[in-house]
CSV table of C-alpha atoms and ligand atoms in Angstrom, one decimal:
chain,number,residue,atom,x,y,z
M,20,MET,CA,89.3,124.7,125.1
M,21,ALA,CA,88.6,121.0,124.5
M,22,VAL,CA,90.9,118.1,125.2
M,23,ILE,CA,91.9,116.5,121.9
M,24,LEU,CA,91.1,112.8,121.6
M,25,ASP,CA,94.3,111.5,120.1
M,26,GLY,CA,93.2,108.7,117.8
M,27,LYS,CA,96.5,108.6,116.0
M,28,GLY,CA,98.4,108.0,119.2
M,29,LEU,CA,95.9,105.4,120.5
M,30,ALA,CA,95.8,103.6,117.2
M,31,LYS,CA,99.6,103.2,117.3
M,32,LYS,CA,99.2,101.5,120.8
M,33,VAL,CA,96.5,99.2,119.4
M,34,LEU,CA,98.9,98.2,116.5
M,35,VAL,CA,101.7,97.5,118.9
M,36,ASP,CA,99.3,95.4,121.0
M,37,VAL,CA,98.1,93.4,117.9
M,38,LYS,CA,101.7,92.9,116.8
M,39,SER,CA,102.8,91.5,120.2
M,40,ARG,CA,99.7,89.2,120.3
M,41,VAL,CA,100.4,88.0,116.8
M,42,GLU,CA,104.0,87.1,117.8
M,43,SER,CA,103.2,85.6,121.2
M,44,ALA,CA,100.5,83.3,119.7
M,45,GLY,CA,102.8,82.4,116.8
M,46,LEU,CA,100.1,83.4,114.3
M,47,CYS,CA,100.4,84.4,110.6
M,48,PRO,CA,97.1,86.3,110.1
M,49,GLY,CA,96.2,87.0,106.4
M,50,LEU,CA,94.0,89.8,105.2
M,51,ALA,CA,92.7,89.9,101.6
M,52,VAL,CA,92.1,93.5,100.5
M,53,VAL,CA,89.8,93.7,97.4
M,54,ILE,CA,89.6,96.9,95.5
M,55,VAL,CA,87.4,97.3,92.4
M,56,GLY,CA,87.9,100.3,90.0
M,57,ASP,CA,90.0,103.4,90.5
M,58,ASN,CA,88.3,105.5,93.2
M,59,ALA,CA,91.2,107.7,94.4
M,60,ALA,CA,90.0,107.8,98.0
M,61,SER,CA,89.6,104.0,98.1
M,62,ARG,CA,93.1,103.7,96.8
M,63,VAL,CA,94.5,105.8,99.7
M,64,TYR,CA,92.4,103.9,102.3
M,65,VAL,CA,93.6,100.5,100.9
M,66,ASN,CA,97.2,101.6,100.9
M,67,ASN,CA,96.9,102.7,104.5
M,68,LYS,CA,95.3,99.5,105.5
M,69,LYS,CA,98.1,97.5,103.9
M,70,LYS,CA,100.7,99.7,105.7
M,71,ASP,CA,99.0,98.9,109.0
M,72,CYS,CA,99.1,95.2,108.3
M,73,ALA,CA,102.8,95.4,107.6
M,74,GLU,CA,103.3,97.2,110.9
M,75,CYS,CA,101.6,94.6,113.0
M,76,GLY,CA,102.7,91.3,111.4
M,77,ILE,CA,99.6,90.7,109.3
M,78,LYS,CA,100.1,89.4,105.8
M,79,SER,CA,98.0,91.5,103.4
M,80,GLU,CA,97.2,90.4,99.9
M,81,GLU,CA,95.7,92.9,97.5
M,82,PHE,CA,93.3,91.9,94.7
M,83,ALA,CA,92.7,94.8,92.3
M,84,LEU,CA,89.9,94.3,89.7
M,85,PRO,CA,89.1,96.8,86.9
M,86,ALA,CA,85.8,98.6,87.3
M,87,ASP,CA,84.4,96.5,84.4
M,88,ALA,CA,85.4,93.1,85.8
M,89,GLY,CA,81.8,92.5,86.7
M,90,GLU,CA,80.0,91.1,89.7
M,91,THR,CA,80.4,87.5,88.7
M,92,GLN,CA,84.2,87.8,88.7
M,93,LEU,CA,84.1,89.5,92.0
M,94,LEU,CA,81.9,86.8,93.6
M,95,THR,CA,84.2,84.1,92.2
M,96,LEU,CA,87.1,85.8,93.8
M,97,ILE,CA,85.3,86.0,97.1
M,98,ALA,CA,84.4,82.3,96.9
M,99,GLU,CA,88.1,81.5,96.4
M,100,LEU,CA,89.1,83.7,99.3
M,101,ASN,CA,86.4,82.1,101.5
M,102,ALA,CA,88.0,78.7,100.8
M,103,ARG,CA,91.6,79.7,101.5
M,104,ALA,CA,93.0,78.6,104.9
M,105,ASP,CA,95.7,81.3,104.9
M,106,ILE,CA,93.3,84.1,104.5
M,107,HIS,CA,91.5,84.9,107.8
M,108,GLY,CA,89.9,88.3,106.8
M,109,ILE,CA,88.3,89.6,103.6
M,110,LEU,CA,87.8,93.3,103.1
M,111,VAL,CA,86.0,94.6,100.0
M,112,GLN,CA,86.6,98.3,99.8
M,113,LEU,CA,83.4,100.3,99.4
M,114,PRO,CA,81.9,102.0,97.5
M,115,LEU,CA,81.9,99.6,94.5
M,116,PRO,CA,81.5,101.0,91.0
M,117,ASP,CA,78.1,101.2,89.4
M,118,GLY,CA,76.7,97.8,88.3
M,119,TYR,CA,77.7,96.0,91.5
M,120,SER,CA,75.3,95.1,94.2
M,121,GLU,CA,77.2,95.9,97.4
M,122,GLU,CA,74.6,94.0,99.4
M,123,LYS,CA,75.1,90.9,97.3
M,124,VAL,CA,78.9,91.1,97.5
M,125,ILE,CA,79.0,91.7,101.3
M,126,GLN,CA,76.6,88.8,101.9
M,127,ALA,CA,79.0,86.5,99.8
M,128,ILE,CA,81.8,87.0,102.3
M,129,SER,CA,82.1,84.2,104.9
M,130,PRO,CA,80.8,85.7,108.2
M,131,GLU,CA,83.9,84.2,109.9
M,132,LYS,CA,86.1,86.3,107.6
M,133,ASP,CA,84.0,89.4,107.5
M,134,VAL,CA,86.4,91.7,109.4
M,135,ASP,CA,84.3,94.7,108.5
M,136,ALA,CA,81.3,93.2,110.3
M,137,PHE,CA,79.1,94.2,107.4
M,138,HIS,CA,77.5,90.7,106.8
M,139,MET,CA,73.9,90.3,108.0
M,140,LEU,CA,74.9,87.7,110.5
M,141,ASN,CA,77.5,90.0,112.1
M,142,VAL,CA,75.1,93.0,112.0
M,143,GLY,CA,72.5,90.8,113.9
M,144,ARG,CA,75.1,89.8,116.4
M,145,VAL,CA,76.0,93.5,117.1
M,146,LEU,CA,72.3,94.1,117.7
M,147,THR,CA,72.0,91.4,120.3
M,148,GLY,CA,75.4,92.2,121.8
M,149,ASP,CA,76.7,88.6,121.2
M,150,TYR,CA,79.4,89.3,118.6
M,151,SER,CA,82.7,88.1,117.2
M,152,PHE,CA,83.5,91.3,115.3
M,153,LEU,CA,82.4,94.8,115.8
M,154,PRO,CA,82.3,97.2,112.8
M,155,CYS,CA,85.6,99.1,112.9
M,156,THR,CA,84.6,102.7,113.0
M,157,PRO,CA,82.1,102.6,115.9
M,158,ALA,CA,84.4,100.1,117.7
M,159,GLY,CA,87.2,102.6,117.3
M,160,VAL,CA,85.1,105.4,118.7
M,161,MET,CA,84.2,103.2,121.7
M,162,GLU,CA,87.9,102.4,122.2
M,163,LEU,CA,88.7,106.2,122.2
M,164,LEU,CA,85.9,107.0,124.7
M,165,ASP,CA,87.1,104.2,127.0
M,166,HIS,CA,90.8,105.3,126.8
M,167,TYR,CA,89.8,108.8,127.9
M,168,ASN,CA,87.5,107.4,130.7
M,169,ILE,CA,84.4,108.8,129.0
M,170,ASP,CA,81.6,106.5,130.2
M,171,PRO,CA,78.4,106.7,128.0
M,172,LYS,CA,76.3,105.2,130.9
M,173,GLY,CA,73.3,107.4,131.6
M,174,LYS,CA,74.5,110.0,129.1
M,175,HIS,CA,72.4,111.3,126.3
M,176,CYS,CA,74.3,110.3,123.1
M,177,VAL,CA,73.1,111.8,119.8
M,178,VAL,CA,74.3,110.1,116.7
M,179,VAL,CA,73.9,112.1,113.5
M,180,GLY,CA,73.8,109.7,110.6
M,181,ARG,CA,72.0,106.4,110.1
M,182,SER,CA,74.3,104.4,107.8
M,183,ASN,CA,74.7,100.6,108.2
M,184,ILE,CA,78.4,101.1,108.6
M,185,VAL,CA,78.6,103.8,111.2
M,186,GLY,CA,75.4,105.4,112.5
M,187,LYS,CA,73.2,102.4,113.3
M,188,PRO,CA,75.9,100.1,114.9
M,189,MET,CA,77.3,103.2,116.8
M,190,ALA,CA,73.9,103.8,118.3
M,191,MET,CA,73.5,100.1,119.2
M,192,MET,CA,77.0,100.0,120.9
M,193,LEU,CA,76.3,103.1,122.9
M,194,LEU,CA,72.9,101.6,123.9
M,195,HIS,CA,74.7,98.4,125.1
M,196,ARG,CA,76.8,100.7,127.3
M,197,HIS,CA,73.7,102.1,128.9
M,198,ALA,CA,73.5,105.4,127.1
M,199,THR,CA,70.2,107.0,126.1
M,200,VAL,CA,70.6,107.3,122.4
M,201,THR,CA,68.9,109.5,119.8
M,202,ILE,CA,69.6,108.9,116.1
M,203,CYS,CA,69.3,111.9,113.8
M,204,HIS,CA,69.5,112.0,110.0
M,205,SER,CA,69.0,114.1,106.9
M,206,ARG,CA,65.2,114.2,107.4
M,207,THR,CA,65.4,115.2,111.1
M,208,VAL,CA,63.4,118.4,111.6
M,209,ASP,CA,65.4,121.0,113.7
M,210,LEU,CA,68.6,119.0,114.0
M,211,ALA,CA,70.1,121.6,116.3
M,212,SER,CA,67.4,121.1,118.9
M,213,PHE,CA,68.7,117.5,119.2
M,214,THR,CA,72.4,118.0,119.0
M,215,GLN,CA,72.2,120.7,121.7
M,216,GLN,CA,71.0,118.1,124.1
M,217,ALA,CA,73.9,115.7,123.5
M,218,ASP,CA,76.4,114.9,126.2
M,219,ILE,CA,78.2,112.8,123.6
M,220,LEU,CA,77.7,113.9,120.0
M,221,VAL,CA,78.8,111.5,117.2
M,222,CYS,CA,78.7,113.1,113.7
M,223,ALA,CA,78.7,110.8,110.8
M,224,VAL,CA,76.7,112.7,108.2
M,225,GLY,CA,79.2,113.2,105.4
M,226,LYS,CA,78.6,116.9,105.1
M,227,ILE,CA,81.6,119.2,105.4
M,228,GLU,CA,81.8,121.2,108.7
M,229,MET,CA,78.0,121.2,109.1
M,230,ILE,CA,78.1,120.9,112.9
M,231,THR,CA,78.8,124.4,114.2
M,232,ALA,CA,79.3,125.6,117.8
M,233,ASP,CA,75.7,126.8,118.2
M,234,MET,CA,74.6,123.2,117.7
M,235,VAL,CA,76.7,121.9,120.6
M,236,LYS,CA,76.0,121.9,124.3
M,237,PRO,CA,78.8,123.4,126.4
M,238,GLY,CA,81.1,120.7,127.7
M,239,ALA,CA,79.9,118.0,125.3
M,240,VAL,CA,82.1,115.3,123.9
M,241,VAL,CA,82.3,115.7,120.1
M,242,ILE,CA,83.3,112.8,117.9
M,243,ASP,CA,83.8,113.5,114.2
M,244,VAL,CA,83.6,110.6,111.8
M,245,GLY,CA,83.5,112.6,108.6
M,246,ILE,CA,86.5,113.3,106.4
M,247,HIS,CA,86.5,115.8,103.5
M,248,ARG,CA,89.1,117.4,101.3
M,249,LYS,CA,88.8,121.2,101.5
M,250,GLU,CA,89.0,123.4,98.5
M,251,SER,CA,92.2,124.8,100.0
M,252,GLY,CA,93.6,121.2,100.0
M,253,GLY,CA,93.6,120.3,103.7
M,254,LEU,CA,91.3,117.7,105.4
M,255,CYS,CA,88.4,118.4,107.6
M,256,GLY,CA,85.4,116.6,109.1
M,257,ASP,CA,81.6,117.0,109.6
M,258,VAL,CA,82.4,119.3,112.5
M,259,ASN,CA,83.6,122.9,112.3
M,260,TYR,CA,86.6,122.1,114.5
M,261,GLU,CA,87.9,125.6,115.2
M,262,ASP,CA,84.5,126.7,116.3
M,263,VAL,CA,83.4,123.7,118.2
M,264,CYS,CA,86.7,123.0,120.1
M,265,GLN,CA,86.1,126.3,122.1
M,266,LYS,CA,82.9,124.8,123.5
M,267,ALA,CA,83.4,121.0,123.8
M,268,SER,CA,85.1,119.3,126.6
M,269,PHE,CA,86.7,116.6,124.3
M,270,ILE,CA,86.9,116.5,120.6
M,271,THR,CA,88.4,114.3,117.9
M,272,PRO,CA,90.6,116.1,115.3
M,273,VAL,CA,90.4,115.4,111.5
M,274,PRO,CA,92.8,113.9,110.5
M,275,GLY,CA,94.2,112.0,113.5
M,276,GLY,CA,91.0,111.2,115.3
M,277,VAL,CA,88.5,108.4,114.3
M,278,GLY,CA,90.2,107.5,111.0
M,279,PRO,CA,93.3,105.8,112.4
M,280,MET,CA,91.2,104.1,115.1
M,281,THR,CA,89.0,102.5,112.3
M,282,ARG,CA,92.1,101.1,110.7
M,283,ALA,CA,93.5,99.8,114.0
M,284,LEU,CA,90.3,98.0,114.8
M,285,LEU,CA,90.4,96.3,111.5
M,286,MET,CA,93.8,94.9,112.5
M,287,ARG,CA,92.3,93.7,115.8
M,288,ASN,CA,89.4,92.0,114.0
M,289,THR,CA,91.8,90.3,111.6
M,290,LEU,CA,93.8,89.0,114.6
M,291,ALA,CA,90.5,87.8,116.2
M,292,ALA,CA,89.6,86.0,113.0
M,293,ALA,CA,93.0,84.3,112.9
M,294,VAL,CA,92.8,83.3,116.6
M,295,SER,CA,89.3,81.9,116.1
M,296,HIS,CA,90.4,80.0,112.9
M,297,LYS,CA,93.3,78.4,114.9
M,298,ALA,CA,91.0,77.4,117.7
M,299,ASN,CA,88.5,75.7,115.3
E,305,GUN,N1,84.6,102.4,102.7
E,305,GUN,C1,84.6,103.4,103.6
E,305,GUN,N2,84.7,102.9,104.8
E,305,GUN,C2,84.9,101.6,104.7
E,305,GUN,C3,85.1,100.5,105.6
E,305,GUN,O1,85.2,100.7,106.8
E,305,GUN,N3,85.3,99.3,105.1
E,305,GUN,C4,85.1,99.1,103.7
E,305,GUN,N4,85.3,97.8,103.3
E,305,GUN,N5,84.9,100.0,102.9
E,305,GUN,C5,84.8,101.3,103.3
């Protein structure tokens, strides 16, 4: 039976740490949270992020635009937020409704305030290993691994999923920690033959419970980035948890694994943005 990687518990510790650093540095970090349209999942994520801000002394300000506000209005808002001295981080919740270019919107955010680390400049910095912000989900995964003394060095890490937000930066961060990394995706032929070789398996595919026990090497560390609402109402991930937890050595639960860590790392990035703003 696998040891559960308790993201919820560790995220609380990160928030306490951020709060104490905010207080001891006498900072008032500000995070602008921009939501466009009425995507129900985005609304939940945004509310949770605002709650985390309140818990660690970060001032959050929400900007909710209707779906038909249009890209020009959104870009104008971002320009205003870029210019505000009391806003240190800007987060535009994705996905955006049809008719908006996510690429254009992300590139409009000042790289110094890009606490998601989605801007091209920050993506490039992650690639070279010389970064100010790390993307929150992969950074949260690394934090979990470190907390449980799971060292990727020399391990075969298989990342399933190649998104710009998770899969690609995750692979890069594991590479920086001296892992041997394989990236798999929807067109990978015989996915199981790769996942079965993984000492550390990171699943970020977005397909409900698609990773089953037969795809996992005995004793592997299994990280589940997915989150899905089951027909029965509960939440689950990309991994068939009941099945895989019998075979893995460590596993993240859904909920309570990677999700809270993503949010906690957003708070840490916002603090870092405020510290760097004060220093400059
Ligand atoms: N939508 C899903 N995950 C994320 C995230 O980490 N940041 C933003 N801005 N939008 C998201």
